[in-house]
Amino acid sequence: MTEPVFTVEQARYRYRDRVVLDGVSLTVRAGESVALVGRNGCGKSTLLRLLTGADRPESGRVLLHGRPAYAQRRRDVARQVAVLHQQLPPVPGLTVRQLVAQGRYPHRGPLGMLWRPEDAEASTALAATGVTGLADRQVDTLSGGERQRVRLALALAQRTPVLLLDEPTTFLDVRHQLEVLSLVRRLHTERGLTVVTVLHELDHAARFTDRVVALAGGRVRADGPPGDVVTPALLADVFGVRGRVFADAHTATVRALADEPLEEE
């Protein structure tokens, strides 16, 4: 069994007066591909922030390689974990190549200079995500699908063993959703990355990851292989819908079909 990358023990987190996470526990081991699923506002993105140490739990522990994530220096965390956020920050006038090169910041020397090998890493990230041809384009001229690939290139340029993705398919059409998730899946396989992805679509979680963690009511309601976790009971308990689950021979995964919303208790 591989070593734990993230260890979450009875983590509790409150935002203002609302408890977002209430006693969450889970372990993510090296080389795993994990999907976090659940309704809007269930704490998926909050859990990602706890994993990186950007936020601190009110109680409980969140460890990165055995040490509290929030207590580690930001640059040290960035050398271990890359994060694909939901949106790019405003970057007027910046080219794709210049933006992706910013992913090398954790590896800069004391004067902030980049070595040639680090320039090569940025070029490698551009090639891996299929955006080399966009390298000299300004970021604010890109389409939604192109921006998403550039965001992924920015994360890959950090050259970390761990990749966290916060809703990577947001604002994308079906074609671009499949392209981005297929690319992440391929990089996970080829590079042996540890990947944790926040996803809304259960079908995407079942097809493109090996483990599904479902959150509801601030707690982990289910955790395991997609074929074990994605069930009609999960649709009702976590998503509040009546639905069906069936095997898909084409993708060798399970598919979920929501039929109707259940009445709120």
PDB file of C-alpha atoms in Angstrom, residues 29 49 139 194 198 227 233 239:
ATOM      1  CA  ARG A  29      -2.700   7.798  -1.054  1.00  0.00           C
ATOM      2  CA  ARG A  49      -8.586  24.455   0.446  1.00  0.00           C
ATOM      3  CA  VAL A 139      -4.867  34.927 -22.485  1.00  0.00           C
ATOM      4  CA  THR A 194      -2.107  11.842  -7.314  1.00  0.00           C
ATOM      5  CA  VAL A 198     -14.188  18.295  -7.533  1.00  0.00           C
ATOM      6  CA  GLY A 227     -19.265   0.806  -9.044  1.00  0.00           C
ATOM      7  CA  ALA A 233     -29.511   5.149  -2.762  1.00  0.00           C
ATOM      8  CA  PHE A 239     -28.338  14.567  -4.391  1.00  0.00           C
TER       9      PHE A 239
END
